[in-house]
PDB file of C-alpha atoms in Angstrom:
ATOM      1  CA  GLN A   6     -97.454 -41.276  39.525  1.00 87.00           C
ATOM      2  CA  VAL A   7     -93.297 -39.704  37.815  1.00 92.00           C
ATOM      3  CA  GLN A   8     -90.307 -40.134  40.466  1.00 95.00           C
ATOM      4  CA  LEU A   9     -87.676 -38.374  39.618  1.00 97.00           C
ATOM      5  CA  VAL A  10     -84.475 -39.642  42.015  1.00 97.00           C
ATOM      6  CA  GLU A  11     -80.722 -37.940  42.241  1.00 97.00           C
ATOM      7  CA  SER A  12     -77.690 -39.674  44.008  1.00 97.00           C
ATOM      8  CA  GLY A  13     -73.934 -38.578  43.424  1.00 98.00           C
ATOM      9  CA  GLY A  14     -74.385 -35.536  46.243  1.00 97.00           C
ATOM     10  CA  GLY A  15     -71.957 -35.542  48.946  1.00 98.00           C
ATOM     11  CA  VAL A  16     -69.205 -33.448  50.244  1.00 98.00           C
ATOM     12  CA  VAL A  17     -66.054 -32.209  48.438  1.00 98.00           C
ATOM     13  CA  GLN A  18     -62.967 -29.680  48.546  1.00 98.00           C
ATOM     14  CA  ALA A  19     -63.015 -26.508  47.005  1.00 98.00           C
ATOM     15  CA  GLY A  20     -61.585 -26.501  43.050  1.00 98.00           C
ATOM     16  CA  GLY A  21     -62.876 -30.481  43.207  1.00 98.00           C
ATOM     17  CA  SER A  22     -65.667 -32.505  40.838  1.00 98.00           C
ATOM     18  CA  LEU A  23     -68.783 -33.975  41.578  1.00 98.00           C
ATOM     19  CA  ARG A  24     -71.129 -35.523  39.098  1.00 98.00           C
ATOM     20  CA  LEU A  25     -75.272 -35.958  40.246  1.00 98.00           C
ATOM     21  CA  SER A  26     -77.507 -38.340  38.412  1.00 98.00           C
ATOM     22  CA  CYS A  27     -81.330 -38.559  37.818  1.00 98.00           C
ATOM     23  CA  ALA A  28     -83.899 -41.228  37.497  1.00 97.00           C
ATOM     24  CA  ALA A  29     -86.807 -39.962  36.042  1.00 95.00           C
ATOM     25  CA  SER A  30     -89.406 -43.039  35.746  1.00 92.00           C
ATOM     26  CA  GLY A  31     -93.335 -43.684  36.268  1.00 90.00           C
ATOM     27  CA  ARG A  32     -95.680 -42.318  34.140  1.00 88.00           C
ATOM     28  CA  LEU A  33     -92.878 -39.360  32.279  1.00 84.00           C
ATOM     29  CA  SER A  34     -93.700 -40.339  28.462  1.00 83.00           C
ATOM     30  CA  GLY A  35     -91.451 -38.581  26.230  1.00 81.00           C
ATOM     31  CA  PRO A  36     -90.862 -35.648  24.978  1.00 93.00           C
ATOM     32  CA  TYR A  37     -89.942 -33.763  28.594  1.00 95.00           C
ATOM     33  CA  ALA A  38     -87.178 -31.838  29.438  1.00 96.00           C
ATOM     34  CA  MET A  39     -84.998 -32.416  32.445  1.00 97.00           C
ATOM     35  CA  GLY A  40     -82.990 -29.731  34.416  1.00 98.00           C
ATOM     36  CA  TRP A  41     -81.105 -29.318  37.689  1.00 98.00           C
ATOM     37  CA  PHE A  42     -82.082 -26.455  40.439  1.00 98.00           C
ATOM     38  CA  ARG A  43     -80.611 -25.735  44.081  1.00 98.00           C
ATOM     39  CA  GLN A  44     -81.362 -24.465  46.866  1.00 98.00           C
ATOM     40  CA  ALA A  45     -78.638 -22.827  49.257  1.00 97.00           C
ATOM     41  CA  PRO A  46     -79.698 -22.351  53.033  1.00 93.00           C
ATOM     42  CA  GLY A  47     -81.478 -19.281  53.707  1.00 95.00           C
ATOM     43  CA  LYS A  48     -82.491 -18.825  49.667  1.00 97.00           C
ATOM     44  CA  GLU A  49     -84.665 -19.286  47.483  1.00 97.00           C
ATOM     45  CA  ARG A  50     -84.801 -22.350  44.907  1.00 97.00           C
ATOM     46  CA  GLU A  51     -82.858 -21.376  41.944  1.00 97.00           C
ATOM     47  CA  PHE A  52     -82.358 -22.618  38.850  1.00 98.00           C
ATOM     48  CA  VAL A  53     -79.054 -24.470  37.540  1.00 98.00           C
ATOM     49  CA  ALA A  54     -79.426 -25.818  34.411  1.00 98.00           C
ATOM     50  CA  ALA A  55     -81.826 -27.068  31.782  1.00 98.00           C
ATOM     51  CA  ILE A  56     -81.248 -29.758  28.555  1.00 97.00           C
ATOM     52  CA  SER A  57     -83.815 -30.057  25.569  1.00 96.00           C
ATOM     53  CA  TRP A  58     -85.454 -33.280  24.811  1.00 95.00           C
ATOM     54  CA  SER A  59     -83.254 -34.113  21.975  1.00 94.00           C
ATOM     55  CA  GLY A  60     -80.013 -32.388  24.292  1.00 94.00           C
ATOM     56  CA  ALA A  61     -79.286 -30.414  21.507  1.00 96.00           C
ATOM     57  CA  ILE A  62     -79.833 -27.506  23.468  1.00 97.00           C
ATOM     58  CA  THR A  63     -78.993 -26.590  26.800  1.00 97.00           C
ATOM     59  CA  TYR A  64     -79.340 -23.829  29.309  1.00 97.00           C
ATOM     60  CA  TYR A  65     -77.415 -22.171  32.098  1.00 98.00           C
ATOM     61  CA  LEU A  66     -77.617 -19.881  35.035  1.00 97.00           C
ATOM     62  CA  ASP A  67     -74.242 -17.958  34.178  1.00 97.00           C
ATOM     63  CA  SER A  68     -72.241 -18.483  37.683  1.00 97.00           C
ATOM     64  CA  VAL A  69     -72.013 -21.627  36.694  1.00 98.00           C
ATOM     65  CA  LYS A  70     -71.519 -21.942  32.958  1.00 98.00           C
ATOM     66  CA  GLY A  71     -68.399 -23.076  31.833  1.00 98.00           C
ATOM     67  CA  ARG A  72     -68.000 -25.651  35.176  1.00 98.00           C
ATOM     68  CA  PHE A  73     -71.281 -27.540  34.593  1.00 98.00           C
ATOM     69  CA  THR A  74     -71.662 -29.488  32.820  1.00 98.00           C
ATOM     70  CA  ILE A  75     -76.204 -30.995  31.861  1.00 98.00           C
ATOM     71  CA  SER A  76     -76.461 -33.652  29.657  1.00 98.00           C
ATOM     72  CA  ARG A  77     -78.816 -36.707  29.319  1.00 97.00           C
ATOM     73  CA  ASP A  78     -79.443 -40.542  28.292  1.00 95.00           C
ATOM     74  CA  MET A  79     -82.370 -40.131  26.653  1.00 90.00           C
ATOM     75  CA  ALA A  80     -82.474 -44.034  26.067  1.00 90.00           C
ATOM     76  CA  LYS A  81     -82.548 -44.584  30.006  1.00 93.00           C
ATOM     77  CA  ASN A  82     -84.334 -41.714  30.896  1.00 94.00           C
ATOM     78  CA  LEU A  83     -81.553 -40.229  32.474  1.00 96.00           C
ATOM     79  CA  GLY A  84     -80.076 -36.948  33.146  1.00 97.00           C
ATOM     80  CA  TYR A  85     -76.314 -35.226  34.615  1.00 98.00           C
ATOM     81  CA  LEU A  86     -74.659 -32.390  35.769  1.00 98.00           C
ATOM     82  CA  GLN A  87     -71.704 -32.534  36.098  1.00 98.00           C
ATOM     83  CA  MET A  88     -69.995 -29.607  38.349  1.00 98.00           C
ATOM     84  CA  ASN A  89     -66.028 -28.921  37.970  1.00 98.00           C
ATOM     85  CA  ASN A  90     -64.411 -26.456  39.835  1.00 98.00           C
ATOM     86  CA  LEU A  91     -66.675 -26.289  42.934  1.00 98.00           C
ATOM     87  CA  THR A  92     -66.665 -23.291  45.320  1.00 98.00           C
ATOM     88  CA  PRO A  93     -68.557 -23.122  48.855  1.00 97.00           C
ATOM     89  CA  GLU A  94     -70.741 -21.391  46.588  1.00 97.00           C
ATOM     90  CA  ASP A  95     -72.418 -24.680  45.133  1.00 98.00           C
ATOM     91  CA  THR A  96     -73.196 -25.399  48.121  1.00 98.00           C
ATOM     92  CA  ALA A  97     -77.028 -26.188  48.122  1.00 98.00           C
ATOM     93  CA  VAL A  98     -79.353 -29.108  48.232  1.00 98.00           C
ATOM     94  CA  TYR A  99     -79.867 -29.884  43.719  1.00 98.00           C
ATOM     95  CA  TYR A 100     -82.458 -31.271  42.659  1.00 98.00           C
ATOM     96  CA  CYS A 101     -83.540 -32.974  39.793  1.00 98.00           C
ATOM     97  CA  ALA A 102     -86.213 -31.325  37.640  1.00 98.00           C
ATOM     98  CA  ALA A 103     -88.595 -32.115  33.872  1.00 97.00           C
ATOM     99  CA  ASP A 104     -90.855 -30.618  32.056  1.00 95.00           C
ATOM    100  CA  LYS A 105     -93.180 -31.505  29.313  1.00 93.00           C
ATOM    101  CA  ARG A 106     -93.600 -27.733  28.284  1.00 92.00           C
ATOM    102  CA  SER A 107     -90.224 -26.746  27.791  1.00 91.00           C
ATOM    103  CA  TYR A 108     -89.282 -29.916  25.736  1.00 90.00           C
ATOM    104  CA  PHE A 109     -87.745 -27.552  22.992  1.00 90.00           C
ATOM    105  CA  ALA A 110     -87.027 -25.107  24.827  1.00 92.00           C
ATOM    106  CA  PRO A 111     -85.059 -25.382  28.229  1.00 92.00           C
ATOM    107  CA  ALA A 112     -84.612 -22.138  28.829  1.00 92.00           C
ATOM    108  CA  THR A 113     -88.388 -21.965  29.377  1.00 93.00           C
ATOM    109  CA  MET A 114     -88.275 -24.417  32.850  1.00 95.00           C
ATOM    110  CA  SER A 115     -85.579 -21.423  34.283  1.00 94.00           C
ATOM    111  CA  ARG A 116     -88.938 -18.765  34.117  1.00 94.00           C
ATOM    112  CA  ASP A 117     -91.997 -20.762  34.727  1.00 94.00           C
ATOM    113  CA  GLY A 118     -91.063 -23.470  36.678  1.00 94.00           C
ATOM    114  CA  PRO A 119     -90.996 -27.478  36.137  1.00 96.00           C
ATOM    115  CA  ASP A 120     -93.914 -30.021  36.334  1.00 95.00           C
ATOM    116  CA  TYR A 121     -92.219 -32.537  38.119  1.00 96.00           C
ATOM    117  CA  TRP A 122     -89.024 -32.244  41.413  1.00 97.00           C
ATOM    118  CA  GLY A 123     -86.574 -34.358  42.813  1.00 98.00           C
ATOM    119  CA  GLN A 124     -86.336 -34.870  46.076  1.00 97.00           C
ATOM    120  CA  GLY A 125     -82.842 -33.271  46.230  1.00 98.00           C
ATOM    121  CA  THR A 126     -79.324 -34.595  47.013  1.00 98.00           C
ATOM    122  CA  GLN A 127     -76.490 -32.114  48.863  1.00 98.00           C
ATOM    123  CA  VAL A 128     -73.797 -30.722  47.824  1.00 98.00           C
ATOM    124  CA  THR A 129     -71.722 -29.669  50.858  1.00 98.00           C
ATOM    125  CA  VAL A 130     -68.342 -28.034  49.016  1.00 98.00           C
ATOM    126  CA  SER A 131     -65.010 -27.348  52.208  1.00 97.00           C
ATOM    127  CA  SER A 132     -62.848 -24.393  51.424  1.00 93.00           C
TER     128      SER A 132
END
């Protein structure tokens, strides 16, 4: 059993910032990539960002480049998504993800999806 638990969601005004966290536990041993997806009301779930096992390689959705930063703490099995300059279009449920296949090439997660999902955390950006 693998658990991914997100935290840090909330309501923020446009232009504001939020930092999401993801705690991985259970039967999830390294190496694995971590990532974030989101799903807005009435839309399909989309890839947002991913990071390799070492943390050296990151990959982003074009619309969040320069605003969002993904990072991780391998020792603590934690992942983060720093979101700056948020817009109402960023409003969605954000899901943490983990994937063993793409531990060295996190872009693969955007194409093939992850092995594991978290429950999601709501991010609402008001205009």
